[in-house]
Amino acid sequence: MEIKPFTGQPISVLAYDGSPVTNLDSLGISKDEYLSIYRWLVLARAVDDRGYILVRQGRAGFYAQIAGQEASQIGSALPLTKDDWLYGDHRSQGSMLVKGLRAAEWFAHVLGRSLDPSQGRLMPHGPGRNDLHIVPPSSTVGNQITEAVGTAMAQRIKKRKEITIVYFGDGATSEGDFHVGMNFAAVYGSPCIFFCQNNQYAISVRLQEQTHTKTIAEKAKAYGMDGFLVDGNDVLAVYAVSKHCADKARSGNGPSLIEAYTYRYGPHSSADDDTRYRPKGELEMWRNERDPVVRFRRFLEKQKLWNDDKEQKLLAEVKAELAVALEEAEKSPVPEPMTVLDHTYEKLTPHLEWERKELAAELGV
Amino acid sequence: MEIKPFTGQPISVLAYDGSPVTNLDSLGISKDEYLSIYRWLVLARAVDDRGYILVRQGRAGFYAQIAGQEASQIGSALPLTKDDWLYGDHRSQGSMLVKGLRAAEWFAHVLGRSLDPSQGRLMPHGPGRNDLHIVPPSSTVGNQITEAVGTAMAQRIKKRKEITIVYFGDGATSEGDFHVGMNFAAVYGSPCIFFCQNNQYAISVRLQEQTHTKTIAEKAKAYGMDGFLVDGNDVLAVYAVSKHCADKARSGNGPSLIEAYTYRYGPHSSADDDTRYRPKGELEMWRNERDPVVRFRRFLEKQKLWNDDKEQKLLAEVKAELAVALEEAEKSPVPEPMTVLDHTYEKLTPHLEWERKELAAELGV
Amino acid sequence: MATAEVTKTQTQSTMVQALRSALLEEMERDENVVLLGEDIGPRGGVFLITEGLIDRFGKDRVIDTPLAEAGIIGAAVGMACYGLRPVAEIQFIDFIFPGFDLLVSEAAKMRYRSAGQFACPMVVRSPYGGGVRGGGYHSQSPEAYFVATPGLKVVAPSNPYDAKGLLIASIRDNDPVVFMEPKKIYRAVKNEVPAGTYEIPIGKAAITREGKHVSVITYGAMVHVALEAAEIMQKERVEVEILDLRTLQPYDSEAILETVGKTGHVVVLQEAPRIGGFAGEIAAFIAEEAIGYLEGPIVRVAGWDTPFPYALEKAYMPNAQRVCRAIKKSINF
Amino acid sequence: MATAEVTKTQTQSTMVQALRSALLEEMERDENVVLLGEDIGPRGGVFLITEGLIDRFGKDRVIDTPLAEAGIIGAAVGMACYGLRPVAEIQFIDFIFPGFDLLVSEAAKMRYRSAGQFACPMVVRSPYGGGVRGGGYHSQSPEAYFVATPGLKVVAPSNPYDAKGLLIASIRDNDPVVFMEPKKIYRAVKNEVPAGTYEIPIGKAAITREGKHVSVITYGAMVHVALEAAEIMQKERVEVEILDLRTLQPYDSEAILETVGKTGHVVVLQEAPRIGGFAGEIAAFIAEEAIGYLEGPIVRVAGWDTPFPYALEKAYMPNAQRVCRAIKKSINF
Ligand SMILES: Cc1ncc(C[n+]2csc(CCOP(=O)(O)OP(=O)(O)O)c2C)c(N)n1
Ligand SMILES: Cc1ncc(C[n+]2csc(CCOP(=O)(O)OP(=O)(O)O)c2C)c(N)n1
Ligand SMILES: [Mg+2]
Ligand SMILES: [Mg+2]
């Protein structure tokens, strides 16, 4: 399978019905790996469903679902090694799970509990984990992009065989940080993958109102960088393109932009009302005809690797696993109020020492 | 003459020796207009020479010369009408003169005198004049770009047959504002010309270290906009391309990016030391072989429109004119110290009223 | 300076409704008023302040923008220079920072640097403040930055009536105004808001509650925390006067001197972190101009000097108890 | 707290030289220290602070960047998270604003939002302040913004000796530091700067001049204006004590209380505009914690509340005369 930039049409491996449109051998993926990919897809969706219920139950304040975008996230994160760095955005929990974040930690993050590696410091859109090289995103759309480039610059300065991947949405490409980050990475040949999940909306704003190009991928031309357009609902295509760009970056051949053309099923977040802007039938079309999980399952079935029995077994297994994870998260306590002052600086400044006393008095501790 | 975007090579009308490489008739420029263009080139250079001397004499604090870039500025400003708006940067005084700024005002600006339309409020890199629709640039590289787009958006909202031109350098294209402004303009089809004077340096940083593309013009592709590369030392080519883009914008066909490939002769500014970064011989090559004023003069000579006599006469005329202008500027007083508080707000706030009293006491007035 | 007058014949409104009606009426009145921001079109803004306005005024006057605050503010500057009166919405004030440069380097300085030739009659309105489980980037109160920027005016209403009158005044003002909307009370506080047009003058504070023992000077959502504290202190026979600044830049120095002169005890209350915050400006002003009136320390109550937390926002935000402790510190000197 | 110790065997240095030697020595000591910024390579920076360093350390450690402050600060954050210790140069602090978001939303909050997992040991150094005919965009003193941002430390030296020791301490500090260099005295003030490594602790002020009648609290280039004023007042037998804060966040509250306790009269002097400025924070702190010591108003001396002018910068900037007037206001209460 030859992977070329600026194809105009999304690169794909599977047709919507799951039949391959390219030679699978060239992907070099084993049967076990196919099954593992499917498990990731199912798990990511299940985690997300479970997480969103927490909001509906009033137990969490916010949730941005990834449903519909699982293939983009799983396919792009699988080529990463342990040493590679990952910068997410507010909709990249699927990638974080692949990178090693535990479901229990994710739930704890959603609930704002101590088990959350970020200890309830962030609105639930992605915790960090230093040992996994996952940097927690701020909510400020686009900021992670220049940071990721800094990390990739450092990897190159230190001559490490590592890469950095950074996730962002179609809307984020309008921010200055996208531009500045792309330009820096191209100038320094930084080992970086710019991974754009183009789900066609930035809250209510459609891509055609966001920018005047047909694709995001072609924006790479402004930086002398390669831009790849991939079917974001085709996990094998996303994997193949991401692997290509990861290898390229790792071998010193610089950064790439990947646009994964996909669609989000949920509202922008639990605070959104998507009926205000979504045209009728659009969501149904994507969900019924292009679903990334179903599509890959059809592929497995066609390959005789999957059947209903296996499916039921997997779903039950995942459900049980997540029940345990959620329980672990729920058992974890809410952070101690007195910790609210910690980690502003390495040590409390004198002013914060003073505030610590005030807070202790206020809390009666 | 057909004007096409993304040519890869700069569009030109004149060879370095001044002989036309394209059919001149298609430009629709009369003989008188040729002479007037030449006068502008000579005047712009003379103003600049005179202005720079003021710094060397210690009478002004700062100067950024345009020498070498006159054709870019004159050629791009000539197609503008009185109603059109112009946003300059720190190196666009040539364009401002064409738009109507008087040389005396420019000198007053350089000297920080009351005749300066900005009344000594800005480092001398470009005053504004509301009646001429020249907005004074801040020194912050790139900021003028989104502002210009706002004006162009307003022109469109108001359905006026006006356009806005905004000037910036090659370095400015790295700022987020370039990206944000280009994107907005393309999305709204704003009647705007993005005019990049690519003089190949941002202070000491060469274009190849600034960005990984070969040209600036191709960056327009990231916005679904046309990008034109023009020989910035060829005033007729700059005029033709600018006119083309102005007409296009005026008739509702949206914005364009123009890259004028040129070279600055002076240091970045009077505070710079360009010997630290300029390769030997480069400056000499540009000055001796590609000078925009000489080139156009050769053209006029070849067209039998010019000779040494006329040249001497013109130089003397301009010299006299500028002597008068400078005198007018010098006669103009330094702004009254008490005015330092004015124009922060429409009216002095109570706090500023109080400060006014303090200042009066301090000055003993 | 007077307490907010309320016409009794009007219906109870939320601040969301009041703000929306200010925009609508000003757009009807002056066709140069245009709105721009993210999701303000069909979506009506994420807090629905612009709901339905695009249907009424069309895409040329209610402009859904690409996701770039530098573009929103920069374009507003260029529109204002041209003669429009743009009202820009920043979705959360925490996201003003990608456009901060355009605000402080351009909008704030355009009039000055052009010696009055160009002006920026524009409003940047944005929800601010905590108490909505918004975490570190949907809860901040960055007014200190704007107040410290000469050329900007800064307004922060505490109730729907004021919100409407102040927004109308801000739109009509010929200087750039940062209009900070306390999102916690967007729908939580109601009062009577007349249908017609009225202005609350910029630069004028209001006494929200009269008292003679101690002055709590505050603004925005914190006015309600002050009211709660005043109720508590009332039981201890401490009569708290509450001064709602309404405008932070230029703030109403006369009103401040008046209340300090009356009570001699001052608490300045803000939601933002303490160090470098706007409360410090008020305290400094009093310490310079009214030290003779003071019978105790000027006590600041503020958020802690940390980023805004998520899970622990209750332990973070100033509450009535914290205000009462400060009042006691101030009067038991 | 102690007066700047000066080893007499050393040569007289400018602040430019002192800063350069701090960078050079720290880069020699720790290979994780890297520099990035505009024109810092072959050009040596526009003020020559990094002159020659690219020859010594190569392009991987002295990184000339494209013209984008968001990239400079953003990349520094990403480098710091990775384990480097970047020192970013912003050519003039007026141009930090295109990268302000990365500073306040990212660098300042990374440690907090990751609950201590990631830190940003980085320095953003930049020339600030007026007096060099730089006009509105090459003269500003925006420290109020940084001080009001929890998570940032802010340092502003007043002399070459301190500059070197403070820059070394800032590079070694594990929190992000905004290091403000008073460009007016880059070459105008000299003192003895030892060749070897030494740190001036962050958070500690210094008494620049002892006096018993009034305290002038200040920092950066204004220390020298305070010294001038002290000389003038000396003639009127007023002994002025000058406290040079050196660090603005966290500022040395003990040293402030000590000098206020000693003199009872306070002038706070800054170059930045008055309203919302850092001087207000100091005044507020004193009005809260040391009101009992005060025998007069706390008087602020500052730039006027306007953008920074060009032709009239003399009328704008605080000078010794303005400080003397304030001192008199404070002691003749
Ligand atoms: C700087 C900034 N501006 C605005 C917002 C509010 N906001 C959060 S997500 C979002 C849309 C993002 O769209 P996109 O980048 O396409 O990502 P998606 O949500 O579709 O995954 C907006 C406007 C923000 N978080 N940060
Ligand atoms: C935001 C910002 N960063 C840095 C500077 C300092 N500076 C002034 S001009 C300049 C280089 C500009 O290069 P370019 O855009 O190519 O324009 P030129 O000077 O070559 O005409 C720099 C770095 C500035 N003025 N503004
Ligand atoms: Mg999207
Ligand atoms: Mg240039």
Tab-separated table of N, CA and C in Angstrom, chain A residues 85 87 117-119 121-122 128-131 133-140 143-144 146-151 153-160 162 177 180 183-184 187-188 339-347 349-351 354, chain D residues 31-32 34 36 60-61 63-68 70-72 74-79 81-82 84 101-102 105-108 110-118 149-153 173-176 249-253 285 288-289:
chain	number	residue	atom	x	y	z
A	85	TRP	N	5.744	10.618	22.871
A	85	TRP	CA	4.939	11.559	23.662
A	85	TRP	C	3.624	11.842	22.975
A	87	TYR	N	0.280	14.460	23.078
A	87	TYR	CA	-0.474	15.637	23.525
A	87	TYR	C	-1.905	15.495	23.005
A	117	PRO	N	-4.973	10.896	37.608
A	117	PRO	CA	-3.564	11.327	37.678
A	117	PRO	C	-3.440	12.851	37.804
A	118	SER	N	-4.438	13.582	37.321
A	118	SER	CA	-4.427	15.031	37.484
A	118	SER	C	-5.190	15.468	38.732
A	119	GLN	N	-5.581	14.488	39.538
A	119	GLN	CA	-6.205	14.763	40.843
A	119	GLN	C	-7.301	15.816	40.826
A	121	ARG	N	-7.893	18.239	38.904
A	121	ARG	CA	-7.485	19.616	38.647
A	121	ARG	C	-8.076	20.175	37.366
A	122	LEU	N	-8.602	19.285	36.535
A	122	LEU	CA	-9.055	19.704	35.202
A	122	LEU	C	-10.488	19.268	34.973
A	128	GLY	N	-3.305	13.826	32.429
A	128	GLY	CA	-1.975	13.495	31.939
A	128	GLY	C	-1.406	12.345	32.732
A	129	ARG	N	-0.383	11.743	32.198
A	129	ARG	CA	0.397	10.801	33.013
A	129	ARG	C	1.833	10.873	32.572
A	130	ASN	N	2.634	11.407	33.452
A	130	ASN	CA	4.027	11.655	33.100
A	130	ASN	C	4.736	10.379	32.678
A	131	ASP	N	4.533	9.291	33.420
A	131	ASP	CA	5.267	8.065	33.103
A	131	ASP	C	4.859	7.494	31.746
A	133	HIS	N	4.063	9.562	29.300
A	133	HIS	CA	4.337	10.657	28.371
A	133	HIS	C	3.052	11.197	27.743
A	134	ILE	N	2.018	11.249	28.554
A	134	ILE	CA	0.777	11.904	28.130
A	134	ILE	C	0.698	13.239	28.862
A	135	VAL	N	0.733	14.315	28.107
A	135	VAL	CA	0.681	15.645	28.728
A	135	VAL	C	-0.785	16.084	28.802
A	136	PRO	N	-1.229	16.531	29.977
A	136	PRO	CA	-2.645	16.900	30.082
A	136	PRO	C	-2.942	18.193	29.329
A	137	PRO	N	-3.959	18.170	28.467
A	137	PRO	CA	-4.282	19.382	27.717
A	137	PRO	C	-4.969	20.413	28.602
A	138	SER	N	-4.702	21.671	28.340
A	138	SER	CA	-5.550	22.720	28.900
A	138	SER	C	-6.824	22.697	28.070
A	139	SER	N	-7.785	23.509	28.408
A	139	SER	CA	-8.984	23.552	27.558
A	139	SER	C	-8.816	24.522	26.414
A	140	THR	N	-7.716	25.223	26.362
A	140	THR	CA	-7.577	26.283	25.384
A	140	THR	C	-7.233	25.673	24.025
A	143	ASN	N	-3.525	25.252	22.019
A	143	ASN	CA	-2.269	25.480	22.738
A	143	ASN	C	-1.344	24.275	22.768
A	144	GLN	N	-1.938	23.093	22.774
A	144	GLN	CA	-1.108	21.888	22.867
A	144	GLN	C	-0.202	21.739	21.643
A	146	THR	N	1.782	23.954	19.841
A	146	THR	CA	3.157	24.479	19.950
A	146	THR	C	3.935	23.747	21.042
A	147	GLU	N	3.242	23.343	22.088
A	147	GLU	CA	3.926	22.592	23.148
A	147	GLU	C	4.467	21.278	22.618
A	148	ALA	N	3.620	20.577	21.870
A	148	ALA	CA	4.051	19.294	21.299
A	148	ALA	C	5.280	19.490	20.420
A	149	VAL	N	5.273	20.586	19.683
A	149	VAL	CA	6.420	20.851	18.822
A	149	VAL	C	7.673	21.075	19.668
A	150	GLY	N	7.518	21.746	20.781
A	150	GLY	CA	8.649	21.932	21.694
A	150	GLY	C	9.201	20.603	22.166
A	151	THR	N	8.313	19.702	22.508
A	151	THR	CA	8.765	18.374	22.931
A	151	THR	C	9.478	17.657	21.779
A	153	MET	N	10.987	19.072	19.306
A	153	MET	CA	12.292	19.734	19.122
A	153	MET	C	13.299	19.177	20.129
A	154	ALA	N	12.835	19.005	21.363
A	154	ALA	CA	13.720	18.481	22.409
A	154	ALA	C	14.151	17.056	22.081
A	155	GLN	N	13.234	16.261	21.584
A	155	GLN	CA	13.590	14.885	21.222
A	155	GLN	C	14.678	14.876	20.167
A	156	ARG	N	14.578	15.825	19.279
A	156	ARG	CA	15.592	15.877	18.231
A	156	ARG	C	16.913	16.401	18.767
A	157	ILE	N	16.824	17.417	19.594
A	157	ILE	CA	18.052	17.956	20.187
A	157	ILE	C	18.785	16.856	20.954
A	158	LYS	N	18.001	16.056	21.648
A	158	LYS	CA	18.596	14.984	22.458
A	158	LYS	C	18.899	13.737	21.631
A	159	LYS	N	18.629	13.820	20.335
A	159	LYS	CA	18.921	12.712	19.425
A	159	LYS	C	18.279	11.400	19.855
A	160	ARG	N	17.067	11.483	20.363
A	160	ARG	CA	16.335	10.275	20.755
A	160	ARG	C	15.534	9.772	19.553
A	162	GLU	N	12.555	9.058	19.302
A	162	GLU	CA	11.168	9.157	19.759
A	162	GLU	C	10.425	10.144	18.870
A	177	ASP	N	-2.045	29.067	16.890
A	177	ASP	CA	-1.112	28.046	17.374
A	177	ASP	C	-0.897	26.918	16.379
A	180	VAL	N	1.588	28.432	13.879
A	180	VAL	CA	2.908	28.634	14.471
A	180	VAL	C	3.586	27.285	14.722
A	183	ASN	N	4.656	25.577	11.450
A	183	ASN	CA	5.810	26.251	10.862
A	183	ASN	C	7.100	25.909	11.605
A	184	PHE	N	7.036	25.953	12.921
A	184	PHE	CA	8.230	25.602	13.702
A	184	PHE	C	8.664	24.166	13.382
A	187	VAL	N	10.309	23.900	10.023
A	187	VAL	CA	11.619	24.555	9.987
A	187	VAL	C	12.682	23.676	10.649
A	188	TYR	N	12.321	23.059	11.772
A	188	TYR	CA	13.319	22.265	12.507
A	188	TYR	C	13.280	20.789	12.146
A	339	THR	N	-5.431	20.373	49.776
A	339	THR	CA	-4.475	20.231	48.667
A	339	THR	C	-4.720	21.253	47.560
A	340	VAL	N	-5.785	22.037	47.707
A	340	VAL	CA	-6.117	22.961	46.616
A	340	VAL	C	-4.970	23.934	46.312
A	341	LEU	N	-4.132	24.183	47.322
A	341	LEU	CA	-3.047	25.151	47.114
A	341	LEU	C	-1.781	24.513	46.527
A	342	ASP	N	-1.713	23.207	46.566
A	342	ASP	CA	-0.474	22.534	46.165
A	342	ASP	C	-0.233	22.615	44.662
A	343	HIS	N	1.037	22.476	44.312
A	343	HIS	CA	1.443	22.366	42.913
A	343	HIS	C	1.227	23.641	42.105
A	344	THR	N	0.970	24.743	42.788
A	344	THR	CA	1.003	26.001	42.045
A	344	THR	C	2.456	26.293	41.701
A	345	TYR	N	3.293	26.138	42.718
A	345	TYR	CA	4.737	26.193	42.534
A	345	TYR	C	5.317	24.898	43.109
A	346	GLU	N	6.591	24.711	42.881
A	346	GLU	CA	7.229	23.525	43.442
A	346	GLU	C	7.033	23.505	44.957
A	347	LYS	N	7.257	24.649	45.597
A	347	LYS	CA	6.999	24.762	47.038
A	347	LYS	C	5.989	25.884	47.252
A	349	THR	N	4.800	29.278	48.215
A	349	THR	CA	5.468	30.562	48.442
A	349	THR	C	5.000	31.089	49.801
A	350	PRO	N	5.676	32.088	50.314
A	350	PRO	CA	5.208	32.649	51.600
A	350	PRO	C	3.744	33.085	51.541
A	351	HIS	N	3.340	33.630	50.424
A	351	HIS	CA	1.938	34.053	50.312
A	351	HIS	C	1.006	32.856	50.414
A	354	TRP	N	0.684	31.598	53.909
A	354	TRP	CA	-0.287	32.419	54.630
A	354	TRP	C	-1.712	31.980	54.260
D	31	GLU	N	23.776	20.739	30.356
D	31	GLU	CA	23.525	20.668	28.915
D	31	GLU	C	22.039	20.697	28.587
D	32	ASN	N	21.188	20.645	29.609
D	32	ASN	CA	19.756	20.784	29.350
D	32	ASN	C	19.320	22.235	29.177
D	34	VAL	N	18.915	25.310	27.203
D	34	VAL	CA	18.953	25.715	25.797
D	34	VAL	C	18.321	27.099	25.682
D	36	LEU	N	16.283	29.911	23.195
D	36	LEU	CA	15.562	30.097	21.936
D	36	LEU	C	14.969	31.496	21.870
D	60	ASP	N	21.737	23.670	18.061
D	60	ASP	CA	20.768	22.894	18.826
D	60	ASP	C	20.512	23.486	20.203
D	61	ARG	N	21.425	24.314	20.651
D	61	ARG	CA	21.248	24.869	21.996
D	61	ARG	C	21.060	26.374	21.969
D	63	ILE	N	18.907	28.553	19.649
D	63	ILE	CA	17.966	28.315	18.561
D	63	ILE	C	17.329	29.610	18.080
D	64	ASP	N	17.748	30.024	16.905
D	64	ASP	CA	17.098	31.154	16.237
D	64	ASP	C	15.719	30.681	15.789
D	65	THR	N	14.693	31.383	16.183
D	65	THR	CA	13.353	30.902	15.841
D	65	THR	C	12.706	31.759	14.765
D	66	PRO	N	11.685	31.201	14.135
D	66	PRO	CA	10.817	32.039	13.311
D	66	PRO	C	10.183	33.132	14.178
D	67	LEU	N	9.598	34.105	13.514
D	67	LEU	CA	9.062	35.283	14.199
D	67	LEU	C	7.677	34.988	14.782
D	68	ALA	N	7.657	34.297	15.911
D	68	ALA	CA	6.366	33.938	16.503
D	68	ALA	C	6.557	33.653	17.989
D	70	ALA	N	4.349	32.990	20.189
D	70	ALA	CA	3.583	31.835	20.655
D	70	ALA	C	4.408	30.567	20.455
D	71	GLY	N	5.169	30.537	19.398
D	71	GLY	CA	6.030	29.390	19.150
D	71	GLY	C	7.178	29.338	20.141
D	72	ILE	N	7.737	30.470	20.424
D	72	ILE	CA	8.874	30.506	21.351
D	72	ILE	C	8.439	30.027	22.736
D	74	GLY	N	5.502	28.543	23.582
D	74	GLY	CA	4.890	27.219	23.514
D	74	GLY	C	5.949	26.124	23.409
D	75	ALA	N	6.912	26.330	22.552
D	75	ALA	CA	7.973	25.329	22.412
D	75	ALA	C	8.760	25.199	23.709
D	76	ALA	N	8.981	26.308	24.377
D	76	ALA	CA	9.699	26.250	25.652
D	76	ALA	C	8.926	25.392	26.662
D	77	VAL	N	7.607	25.536	26.672
D	77	VAL	CA	6.794	24.722	27.578
D	77	VAL	C	6.983	23.234	27.258
D	78	GLY	N	6.894	22.919	25.971
D	78	GLY	CA	7.042	21.519	25.578
D	78	GLY	C	8.439	20.974	25.849
D	79	MET	N	9.432	21.812	25.695
D	79	MET	CA	10.808	21.405	26.022
D	79	MET	C	10.954	21.182	27.518
D	81	CYS	N	8.610	20.476	29.701
D	81	CYS	CA	7.901	19.263	30.113
D	81	CYS	C	8.740	18.029	29.816
D	82	TYR	N	9.498	18.119	28.756
D	82	TYR	CA	10.320	16.977	28.347
D	82	TYR	C	11.565	16.830	29.221
D	84	LEU	N	14.103	19.556	29.397
D	84	LEU	CA	15.103	20.601	29.161
D	84	LEU	C	14.834	21.783	30.094
D	101	ASP	N	-0.809	33.839	25.826
D	101	ASP	CA	-1.662	32.692	26.146
D	101	ASP	C	-0.822	31.503	26.589
D	102	LEU	N	0.241	31.252	25.870
D	102	LEU	CA	1.086	30.112	26.207
D	102	LEU	C	1.747	30.288	27.566
D	105	SER	N	-1.722	30.474	30.215
D	105	SER	CA	-2.601	29.303	30.216
D	105	SER	C	-1.803	28.006	30.315
D	106	GLU	N	-0.579	28.044	29.896
D	106	GLU	CA	0.198	26.807	29.821
D	106	GLU	C	1.346	26.770	30.830
D	107	ALA	N	2.345	27.601	30.614
D	107	ALA	CA	3.511	27.532	31.503
D	107	ALA	C	3.090	27.677	32.962
D	108	ALA	N	2.233	28.657	33.227
D	108	ALA	CA	1.868	28.957	34.613
D	108	ALA	C	1.032	27.849	35.244
D	110	MET	N	0.778	24.421	34.150
D	110	MET	CA	1.099	23.030	33.833
D	110	MET	C	1.302	22.198	35.103
D	111	ARG	N	2.015	22.724	36.054
D	111	ARG	CA	2.269	21.958	37.265
D	111	ARG	C	0.955	21.713	38.016
D	112	TYR	N	0.164	22.752	38.114
D	112	TYR	CA	-1.078	22.636	38.872
D	112	TYR	C	-2.027	21.654	38.202
D	113	ARG	N	-2.201	21.812	36.900
D	113	ARG	CA	-3.226	20.998	36.256
D	113	ARG	C	-2.809	19.539	36.145
D	114	SER	N	-1.519	19.280	36.244
D	114	SER	CA	-1.074	17.891	36.211
D	114	SER	C	-0.832	17.378	37.630
D	115	ALA	N	-1.243	18.162	38.612
D	115	ALA	CA	-1.034	17.781	40.017
D	115	ALA	C	0.429	17.428	40.270
D	116	GLY	N	1.297	18.242	39.708
D	116	GLY	CA	2.715	18.090	40.006
D	116	GLY	C	3.455	17.094	39.126
D	117	GLN	N	2.749	16.472	38.195
D	117	GLN	CA	3.439	15.497	37.333
D	117	GLN	C	4.389	16.149	36.335
D	118	PHE	N	3.955	17.276	35.804
D	118	PHE	CA	4.784	17.990	34.831
D	118	PHE	C	5.117	19.363	35.393
D	149	THR	N	-0.620	36.339	37.797
D	149	THR	CA	-0.789	35.000	37.230
D	149	THR	C	-0.159	33.960	38.142
D	150	PRO	N	-0.944	33.347	39.012
D	150	PRO	CA	-0.363	32.324	39.890
D	150	PRO	C	0.304	31.234	39.073
D	151	GLY	N	1.447	30.811	39.519
D	151	GLY	CA	2.211	29.804	38.785
D	151	GLY	C	3.457	30.398	38.166
D	152	LEU	N	3.438	31.704	37.938
D	152	LEU	CA	4.629	32.377	37.413
D	152	LEU	C	5.408	33.009	38.555
D	153	LYS	N	6.705	33.030	38.405
D	153	LYS	CA	7.536	33.882	39.240
D	153	LYS	C	8.002	35.053	38.390
D	173	ASP	N	15.659	27.400	38.934
D	173	ASP	CA	14.363	27.279	39.590
D	173	ASP	C	13.494	26.285	38.808
D	174	ASN	N	12.667	25.554	39.525
D	174	ASN	CA	11.826	24.560	38.852
D	174	ASN	C	10.464	25.095	38.435
D	175	ASP	N	10.260	26.387	38.571
D	175	ASP	CA	9.019	27.005	38.122
D	175	ASP	C	9.319	27.989	36.995
D	176	PRO	N	8.318	28.310	36.214
D	176	PRO	CA	8.550	29.285	35.138
D	176	PRO	C	8.778	30.688	35.704
D	249	GLN	N	7.237	38.410	42.273
D	249	GLN	CA	6.344	37.303	42.622
D	249	GLN	C	7.199	36.085	42.844
D	250	PRO	N	7.308	35.513	44.032
D	250	PRO	CA	6.723	36.007	45.271
D	250	PRO	C	7.567	37.138	45.859
D	251	TYR	N	6.917	38.218	46.223
D	251	TYR	CA	7.681	39.339	46.777
D	251	TYR	C	8.009	39.095	48.246
D	252	ASP	N	8.982	39.823	48.699
D	252	ASP	CA	9.550	39.593	50.030
D	252	ASP	C	8.743	40.374	51.061
D	253	SER	N	7.701	39.740	51.567
D	253	SER	CA	6.812	40.467	52.472
D	253	SER	C	7.508	40.819	53.788
D	285	PHE	N	-0.877	45.204	50.324
D	285	PHE	CA	-0.290	44.301	51.318
D	285	PHE	C	0.022	45.062	52.606
D	288	GLU	N	-2.971	46.070	54.566
D	288	GLU	CA	-3.611	44.970	55.279
D	288	GLU	C	-2.784	44.510	56.469
D	289	GLU	N	-1.469	44.443	56.282
D	289	GLU	CA	-0.633	43.790	57.287
D	289	GLU	C	0.138	44.744	58.178
